[in-house]
Short mmCIF file of N, CA, C and O in Angstrom, two decimals:
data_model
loop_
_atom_site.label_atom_id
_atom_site.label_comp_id
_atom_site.label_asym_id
_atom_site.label_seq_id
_atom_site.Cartn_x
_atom_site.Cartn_y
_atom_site.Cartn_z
N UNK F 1 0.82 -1.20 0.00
CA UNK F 1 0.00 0.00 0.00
C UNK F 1 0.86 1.26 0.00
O UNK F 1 0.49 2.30 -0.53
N UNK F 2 1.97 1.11 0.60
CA UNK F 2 2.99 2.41 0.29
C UNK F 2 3.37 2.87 -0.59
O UNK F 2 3.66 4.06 -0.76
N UNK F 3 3.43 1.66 -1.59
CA UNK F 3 3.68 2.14 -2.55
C UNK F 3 2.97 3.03 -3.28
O UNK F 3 3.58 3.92 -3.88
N UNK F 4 1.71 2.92 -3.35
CA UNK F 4 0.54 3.58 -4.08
C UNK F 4 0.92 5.39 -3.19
O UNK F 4 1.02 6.46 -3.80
N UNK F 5 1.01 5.25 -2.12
CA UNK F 5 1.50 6.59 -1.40
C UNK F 5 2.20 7.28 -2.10
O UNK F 5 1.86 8.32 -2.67
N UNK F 6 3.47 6.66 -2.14
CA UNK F 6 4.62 6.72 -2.95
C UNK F 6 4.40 7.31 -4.39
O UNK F 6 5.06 8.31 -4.67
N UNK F 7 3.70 6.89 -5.15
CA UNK F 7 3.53 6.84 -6.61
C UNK F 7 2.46 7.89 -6.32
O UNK F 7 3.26 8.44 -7.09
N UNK F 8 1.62 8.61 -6.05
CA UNK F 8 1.06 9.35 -5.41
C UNK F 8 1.21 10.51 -5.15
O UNK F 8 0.68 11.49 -5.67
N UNK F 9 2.21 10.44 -4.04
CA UNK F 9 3.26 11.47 -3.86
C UNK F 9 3.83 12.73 -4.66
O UNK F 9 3.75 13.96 -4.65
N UNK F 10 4.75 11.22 -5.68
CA UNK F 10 5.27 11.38 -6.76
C UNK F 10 4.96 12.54 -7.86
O UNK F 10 5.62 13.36 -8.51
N UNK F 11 3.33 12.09 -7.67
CA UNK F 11 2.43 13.08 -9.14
C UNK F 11 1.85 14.63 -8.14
O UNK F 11 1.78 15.79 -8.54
N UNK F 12 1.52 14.12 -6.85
CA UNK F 12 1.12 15.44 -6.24
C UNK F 12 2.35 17.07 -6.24
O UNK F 12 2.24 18.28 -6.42
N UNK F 13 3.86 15.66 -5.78
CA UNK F 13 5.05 16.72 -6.43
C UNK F 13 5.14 17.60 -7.71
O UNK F 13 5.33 18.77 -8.05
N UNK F 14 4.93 16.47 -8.18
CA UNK F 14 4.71 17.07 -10.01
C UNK F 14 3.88 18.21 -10.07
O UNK F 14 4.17 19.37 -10.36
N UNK F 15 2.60 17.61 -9.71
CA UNK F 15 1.91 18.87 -10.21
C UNK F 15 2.22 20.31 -8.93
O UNK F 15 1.08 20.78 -8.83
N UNK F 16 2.63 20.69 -8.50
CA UNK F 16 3.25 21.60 -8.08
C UNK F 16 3.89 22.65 -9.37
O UNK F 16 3.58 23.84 -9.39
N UNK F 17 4.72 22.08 -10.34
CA UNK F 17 5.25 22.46 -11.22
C UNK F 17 3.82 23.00 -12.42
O UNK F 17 4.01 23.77 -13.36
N UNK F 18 2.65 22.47 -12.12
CA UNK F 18 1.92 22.24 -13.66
C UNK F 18 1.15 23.48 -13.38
O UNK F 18 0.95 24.03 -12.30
N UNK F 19 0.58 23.93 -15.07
CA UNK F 19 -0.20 24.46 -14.82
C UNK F 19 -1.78 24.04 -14.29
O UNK F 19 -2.54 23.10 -14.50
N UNK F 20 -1.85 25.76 -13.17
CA UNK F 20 -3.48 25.30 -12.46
C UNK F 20 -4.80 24.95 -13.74
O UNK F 20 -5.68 24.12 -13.48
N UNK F 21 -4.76 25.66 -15.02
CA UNK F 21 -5.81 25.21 -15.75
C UNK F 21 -5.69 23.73 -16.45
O UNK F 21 -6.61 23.15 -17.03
N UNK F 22 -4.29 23.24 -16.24
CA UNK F 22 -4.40 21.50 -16.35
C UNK F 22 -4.31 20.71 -15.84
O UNK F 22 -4.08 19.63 -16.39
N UNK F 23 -4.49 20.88 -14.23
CA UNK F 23 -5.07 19.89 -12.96
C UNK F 23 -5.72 20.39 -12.05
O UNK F 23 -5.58 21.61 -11.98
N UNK F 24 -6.38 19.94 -11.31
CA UNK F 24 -7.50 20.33 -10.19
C UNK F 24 -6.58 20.49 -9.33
O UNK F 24 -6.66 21.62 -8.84
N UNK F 25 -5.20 19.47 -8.64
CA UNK F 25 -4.28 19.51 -7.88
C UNK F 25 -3.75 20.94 -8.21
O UNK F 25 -4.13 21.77 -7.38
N UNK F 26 -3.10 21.35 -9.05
CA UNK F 26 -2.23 22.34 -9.62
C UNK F 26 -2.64 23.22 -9.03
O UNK F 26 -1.99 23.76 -8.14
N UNK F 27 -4.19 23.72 -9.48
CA UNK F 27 -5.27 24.34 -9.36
C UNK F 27 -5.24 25.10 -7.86
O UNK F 27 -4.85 26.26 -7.74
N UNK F 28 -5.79 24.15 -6.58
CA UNK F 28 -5.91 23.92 -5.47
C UNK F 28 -4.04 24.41 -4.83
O UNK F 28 -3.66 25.22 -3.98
N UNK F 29 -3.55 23.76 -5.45
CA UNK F 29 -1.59 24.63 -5.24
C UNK F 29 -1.58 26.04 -5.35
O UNK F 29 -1.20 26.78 -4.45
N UNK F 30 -2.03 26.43 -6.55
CA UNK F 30 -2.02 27.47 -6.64
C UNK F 30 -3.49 28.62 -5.46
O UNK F 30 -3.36 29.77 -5.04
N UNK F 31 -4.27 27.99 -5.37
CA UNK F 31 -4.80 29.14 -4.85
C UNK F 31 -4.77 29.01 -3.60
O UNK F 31 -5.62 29.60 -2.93
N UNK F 32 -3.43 27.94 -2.77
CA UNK F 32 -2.79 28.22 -1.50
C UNK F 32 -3.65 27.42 -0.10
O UNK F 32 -4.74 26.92 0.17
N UNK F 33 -2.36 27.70 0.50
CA UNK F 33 -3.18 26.59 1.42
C UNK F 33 -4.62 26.73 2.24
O UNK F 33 -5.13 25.73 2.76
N UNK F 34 -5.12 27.80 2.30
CA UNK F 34 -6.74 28.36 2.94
C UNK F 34 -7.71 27.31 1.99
O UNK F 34 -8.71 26.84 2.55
N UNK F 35 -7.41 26.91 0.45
CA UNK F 35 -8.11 26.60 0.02
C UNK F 35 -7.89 25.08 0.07
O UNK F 35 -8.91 24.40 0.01
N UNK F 36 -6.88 24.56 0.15
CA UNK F 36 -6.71 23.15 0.51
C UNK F 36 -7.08 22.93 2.06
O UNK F 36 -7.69 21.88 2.27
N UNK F 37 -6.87 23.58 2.95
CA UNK F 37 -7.52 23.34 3.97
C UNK F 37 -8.66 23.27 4.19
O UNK F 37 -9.01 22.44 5.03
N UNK F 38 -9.88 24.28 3.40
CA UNK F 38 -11.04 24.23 3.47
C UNK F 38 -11.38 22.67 2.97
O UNK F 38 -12.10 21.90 3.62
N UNK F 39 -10.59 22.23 1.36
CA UNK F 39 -11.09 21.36 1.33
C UNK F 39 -11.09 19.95 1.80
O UNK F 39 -11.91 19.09 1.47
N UNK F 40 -9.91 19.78 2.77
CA UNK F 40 -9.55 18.98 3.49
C UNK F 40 -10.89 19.10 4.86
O UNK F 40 -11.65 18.14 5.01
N UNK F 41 -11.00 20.02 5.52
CA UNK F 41 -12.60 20.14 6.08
C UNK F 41 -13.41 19.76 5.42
O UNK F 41 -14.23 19.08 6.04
N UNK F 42 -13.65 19.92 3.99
CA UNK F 42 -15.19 19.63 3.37
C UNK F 42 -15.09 18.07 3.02
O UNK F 42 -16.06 17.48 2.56
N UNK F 43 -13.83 17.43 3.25
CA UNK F 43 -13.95 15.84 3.01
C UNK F 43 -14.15 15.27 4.50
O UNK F 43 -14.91 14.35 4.80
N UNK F 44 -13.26 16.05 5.43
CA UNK F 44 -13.59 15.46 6.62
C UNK F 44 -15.06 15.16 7.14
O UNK F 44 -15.36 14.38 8.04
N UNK F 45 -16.04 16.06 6.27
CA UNK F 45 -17.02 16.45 6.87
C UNK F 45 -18.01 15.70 6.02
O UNK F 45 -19.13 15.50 6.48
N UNK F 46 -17.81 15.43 5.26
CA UNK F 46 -18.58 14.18 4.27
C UNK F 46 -18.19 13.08 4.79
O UNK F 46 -19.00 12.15 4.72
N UNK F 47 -17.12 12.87 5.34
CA UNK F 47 -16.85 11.36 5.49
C UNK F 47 -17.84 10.91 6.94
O UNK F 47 -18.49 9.93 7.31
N UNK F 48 -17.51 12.22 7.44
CA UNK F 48 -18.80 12.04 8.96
C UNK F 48 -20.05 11.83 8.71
O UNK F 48 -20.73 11.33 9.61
N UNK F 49 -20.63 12.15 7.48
CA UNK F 49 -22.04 12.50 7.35
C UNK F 49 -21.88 10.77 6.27
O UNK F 49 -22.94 10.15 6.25
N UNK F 50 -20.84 10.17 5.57
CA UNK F 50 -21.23 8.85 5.36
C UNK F 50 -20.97 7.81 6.02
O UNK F 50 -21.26 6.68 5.63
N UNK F 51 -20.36 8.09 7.16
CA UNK F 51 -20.49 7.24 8.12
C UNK F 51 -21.68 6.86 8.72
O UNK F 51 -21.95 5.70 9.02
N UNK F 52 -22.68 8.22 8.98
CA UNK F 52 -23.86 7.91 9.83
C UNK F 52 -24.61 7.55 8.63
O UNK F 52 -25.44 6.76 9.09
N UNK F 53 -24.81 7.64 7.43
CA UNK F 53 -25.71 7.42 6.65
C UNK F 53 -25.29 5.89 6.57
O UNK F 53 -26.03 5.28 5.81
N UNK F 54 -24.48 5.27 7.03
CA UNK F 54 -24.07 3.83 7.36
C UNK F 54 -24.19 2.91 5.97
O UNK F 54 -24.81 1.85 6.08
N UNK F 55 -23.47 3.35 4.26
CA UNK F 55 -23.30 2.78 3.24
C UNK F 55 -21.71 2.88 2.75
O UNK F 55 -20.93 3.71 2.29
N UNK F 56 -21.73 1.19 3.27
CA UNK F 56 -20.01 1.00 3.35
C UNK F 56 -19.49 1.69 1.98
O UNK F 56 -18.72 2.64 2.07
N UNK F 57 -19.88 1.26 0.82
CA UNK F 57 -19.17 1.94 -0.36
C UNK F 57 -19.12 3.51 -0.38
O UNK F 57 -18.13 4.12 -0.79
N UNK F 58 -20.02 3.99 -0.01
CA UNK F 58 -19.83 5.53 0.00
C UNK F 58 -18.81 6.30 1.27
O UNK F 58 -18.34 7.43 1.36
N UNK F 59 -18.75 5.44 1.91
CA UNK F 59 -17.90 5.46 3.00
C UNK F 59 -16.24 5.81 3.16
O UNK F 59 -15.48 6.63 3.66
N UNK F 60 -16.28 4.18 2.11
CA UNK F 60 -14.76 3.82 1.46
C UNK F 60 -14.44 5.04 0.28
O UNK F 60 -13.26 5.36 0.14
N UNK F 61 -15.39 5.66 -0.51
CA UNK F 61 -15.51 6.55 -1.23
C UNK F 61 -14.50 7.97 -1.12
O UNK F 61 -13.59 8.42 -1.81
N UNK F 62 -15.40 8.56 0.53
CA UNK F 62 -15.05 9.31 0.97
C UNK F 62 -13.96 9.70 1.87
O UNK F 62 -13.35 10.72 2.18
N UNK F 63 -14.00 8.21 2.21
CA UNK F 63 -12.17 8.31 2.95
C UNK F 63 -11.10 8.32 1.78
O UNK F 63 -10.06 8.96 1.95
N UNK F 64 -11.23 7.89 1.06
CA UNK F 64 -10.72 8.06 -0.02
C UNK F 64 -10.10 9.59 -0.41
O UNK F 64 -8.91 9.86 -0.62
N UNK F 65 -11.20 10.47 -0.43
CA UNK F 65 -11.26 11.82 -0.84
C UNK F 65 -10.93 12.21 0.24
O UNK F 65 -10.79 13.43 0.35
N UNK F 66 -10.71 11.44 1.29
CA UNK F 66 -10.34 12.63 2.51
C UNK F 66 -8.80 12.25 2.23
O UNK F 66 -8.17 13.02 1.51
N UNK F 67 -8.08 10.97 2.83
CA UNK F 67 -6.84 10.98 2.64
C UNK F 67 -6.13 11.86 1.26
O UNK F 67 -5.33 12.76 1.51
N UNK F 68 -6.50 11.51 -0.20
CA UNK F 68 -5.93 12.16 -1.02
C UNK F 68 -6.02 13.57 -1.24
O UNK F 68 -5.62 13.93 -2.34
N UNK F 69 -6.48 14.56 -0.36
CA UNK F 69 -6.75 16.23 0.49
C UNK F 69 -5.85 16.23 1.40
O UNK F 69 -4.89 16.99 1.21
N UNK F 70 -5.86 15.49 2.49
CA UNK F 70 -4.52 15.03 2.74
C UNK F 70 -3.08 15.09 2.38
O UNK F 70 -2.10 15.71 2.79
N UNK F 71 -3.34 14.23 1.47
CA UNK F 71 -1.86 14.12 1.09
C UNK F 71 -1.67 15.22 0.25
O UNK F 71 -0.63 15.88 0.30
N UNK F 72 -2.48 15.46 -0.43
CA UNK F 72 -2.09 17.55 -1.32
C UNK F 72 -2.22 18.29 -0.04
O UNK F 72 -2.51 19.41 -0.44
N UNK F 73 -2.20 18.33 1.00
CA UNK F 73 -2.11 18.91 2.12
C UNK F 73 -0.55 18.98 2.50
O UNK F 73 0.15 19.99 2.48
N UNK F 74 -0.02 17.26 2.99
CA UNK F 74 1.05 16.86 3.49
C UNK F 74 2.25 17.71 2.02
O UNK F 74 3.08 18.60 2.20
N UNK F 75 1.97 17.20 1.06
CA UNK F 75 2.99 17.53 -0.14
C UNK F 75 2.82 19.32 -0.21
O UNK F 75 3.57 20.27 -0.01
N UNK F 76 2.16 19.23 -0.39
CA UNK F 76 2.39 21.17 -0.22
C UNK F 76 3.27 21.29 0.44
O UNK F 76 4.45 21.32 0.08
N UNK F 77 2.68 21.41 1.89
CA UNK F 77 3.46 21.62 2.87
C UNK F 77 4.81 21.04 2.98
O UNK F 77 5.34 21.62 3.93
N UNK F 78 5.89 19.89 2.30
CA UNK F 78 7.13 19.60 2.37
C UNK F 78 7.08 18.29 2.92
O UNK F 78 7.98 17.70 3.52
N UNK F 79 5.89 17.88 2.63
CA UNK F 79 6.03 16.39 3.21
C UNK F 79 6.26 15.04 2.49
O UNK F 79 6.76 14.86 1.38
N UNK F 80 5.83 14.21 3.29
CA UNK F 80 6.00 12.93 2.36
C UNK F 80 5.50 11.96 3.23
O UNK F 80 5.89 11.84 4.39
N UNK F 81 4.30 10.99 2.51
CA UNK F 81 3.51 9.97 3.31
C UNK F 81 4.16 9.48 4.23
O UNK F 81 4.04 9.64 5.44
N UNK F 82 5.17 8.62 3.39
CA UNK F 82 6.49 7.62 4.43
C UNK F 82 6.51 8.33 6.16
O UNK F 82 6.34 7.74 7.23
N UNK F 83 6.75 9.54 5.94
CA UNK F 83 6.77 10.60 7.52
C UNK F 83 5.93 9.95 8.20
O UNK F 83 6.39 9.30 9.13
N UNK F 84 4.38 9.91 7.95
CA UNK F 84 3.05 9.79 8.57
C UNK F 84 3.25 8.07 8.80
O UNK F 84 3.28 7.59 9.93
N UNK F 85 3.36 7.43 7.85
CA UNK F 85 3.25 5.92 7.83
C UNK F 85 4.81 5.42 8.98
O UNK F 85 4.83 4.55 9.84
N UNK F 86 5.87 6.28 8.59
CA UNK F 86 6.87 6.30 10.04
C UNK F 86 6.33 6.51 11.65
O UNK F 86 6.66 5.90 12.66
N UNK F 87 5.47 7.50 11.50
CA UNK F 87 5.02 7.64 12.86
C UNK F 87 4.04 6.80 13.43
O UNK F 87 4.20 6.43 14.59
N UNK F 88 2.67 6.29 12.52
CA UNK F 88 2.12 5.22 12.57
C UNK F 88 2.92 4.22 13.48
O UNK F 88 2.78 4.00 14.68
N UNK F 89 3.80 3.66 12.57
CA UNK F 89 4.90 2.60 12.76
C UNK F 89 5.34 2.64 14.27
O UNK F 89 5.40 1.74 15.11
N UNK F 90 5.54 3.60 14.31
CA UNK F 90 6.22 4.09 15.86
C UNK F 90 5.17 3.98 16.88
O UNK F 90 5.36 3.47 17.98
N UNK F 91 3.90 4.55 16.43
CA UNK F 91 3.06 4.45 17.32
C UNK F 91 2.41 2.91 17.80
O UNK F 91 1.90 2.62 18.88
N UNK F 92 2.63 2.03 16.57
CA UNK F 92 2.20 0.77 16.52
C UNK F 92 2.44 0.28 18.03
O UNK F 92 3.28 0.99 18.57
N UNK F 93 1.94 -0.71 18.86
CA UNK F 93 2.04 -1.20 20.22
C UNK F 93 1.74 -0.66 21.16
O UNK F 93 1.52 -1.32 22.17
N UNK F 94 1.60 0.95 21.18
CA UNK F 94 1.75 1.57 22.31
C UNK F 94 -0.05 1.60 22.32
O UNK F 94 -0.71 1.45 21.30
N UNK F 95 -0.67 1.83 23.77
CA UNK F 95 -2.02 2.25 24.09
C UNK F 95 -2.03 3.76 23.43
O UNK F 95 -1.14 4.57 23.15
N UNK F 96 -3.61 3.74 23.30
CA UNK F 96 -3.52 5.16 22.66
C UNK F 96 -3.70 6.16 24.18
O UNK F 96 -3.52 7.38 24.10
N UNK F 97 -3.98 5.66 25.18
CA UNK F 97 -3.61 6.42 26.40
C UNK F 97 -2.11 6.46 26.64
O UNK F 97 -1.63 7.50 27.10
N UNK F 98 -1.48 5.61 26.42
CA UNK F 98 0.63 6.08 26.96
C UNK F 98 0.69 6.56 25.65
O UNK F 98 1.73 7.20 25.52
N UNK F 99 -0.06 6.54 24.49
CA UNK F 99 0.84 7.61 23.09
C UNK F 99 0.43 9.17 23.71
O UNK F 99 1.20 10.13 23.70
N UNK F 100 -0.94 9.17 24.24
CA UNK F 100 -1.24 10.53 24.32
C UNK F 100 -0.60 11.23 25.50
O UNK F 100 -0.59 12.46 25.44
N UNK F 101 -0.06 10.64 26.55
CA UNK F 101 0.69 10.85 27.45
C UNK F 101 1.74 11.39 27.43
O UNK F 101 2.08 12.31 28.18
N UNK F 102 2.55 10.76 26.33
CA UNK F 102 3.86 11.09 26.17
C UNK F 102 3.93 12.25 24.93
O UNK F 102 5.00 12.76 24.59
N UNK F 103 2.61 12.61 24.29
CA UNK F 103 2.84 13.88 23.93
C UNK F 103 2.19 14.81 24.25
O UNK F 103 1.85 15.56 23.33
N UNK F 104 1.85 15.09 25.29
CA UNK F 104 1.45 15.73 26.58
C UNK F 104 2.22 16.03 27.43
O UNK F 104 2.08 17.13 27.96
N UNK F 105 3.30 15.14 27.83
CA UNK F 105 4.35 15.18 28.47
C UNK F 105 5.21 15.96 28.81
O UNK F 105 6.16 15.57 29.50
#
């Protein structure tokens, strides 16, 4: 599955370079992060509203659209999935009460 991150990534980098009238990504780059954030809210906020409407495919749909807002979120900003899927990793074993502890701490 990283890989798909990865390869992902890859094109969200890219289009950084492209023009906004020949990708929606580009697009969303260019008119800065207020507007990728909003839309990173407006997926978060669908994904809540298909959760309770309780239809697994529309569900899987929308998480979908939320992570990849996300990740044009993370890549804007200088990131890279691997980071997130590193910390995951790290977090793996621990209770989510001693993770929240220790960054509280």
């Amino acid at each position: 599955m990283s890989d798909v991150l990865t390869r992902l990534a890859e094109v969200l980098e890219a289009r950084k370079a492209a023009d906004p009238e020949s990708s929606y990504v580009a697009k969303l780059y260019a008119k800065g992060l207020d507007a990728i954030l909003k839309k990173v809210g407006e997926e978060a906020t669908e994904t809540v509203m298909a959760a309770k409407d309780g239809v697994p495919e529309r569900l899987v749909a929308e998480v979908a659209d939320l992570w990849f807002h996300t990740l044009v979120l993370l890549v804007q900003q200088g990131h890279h999935p691997d980071q997130v899927l590193a910390e995951l990793e790290r977090r793996f074993g621990l209770s989510g009460i001693e993770e929240k502890a220790r960054r509280s701490g």
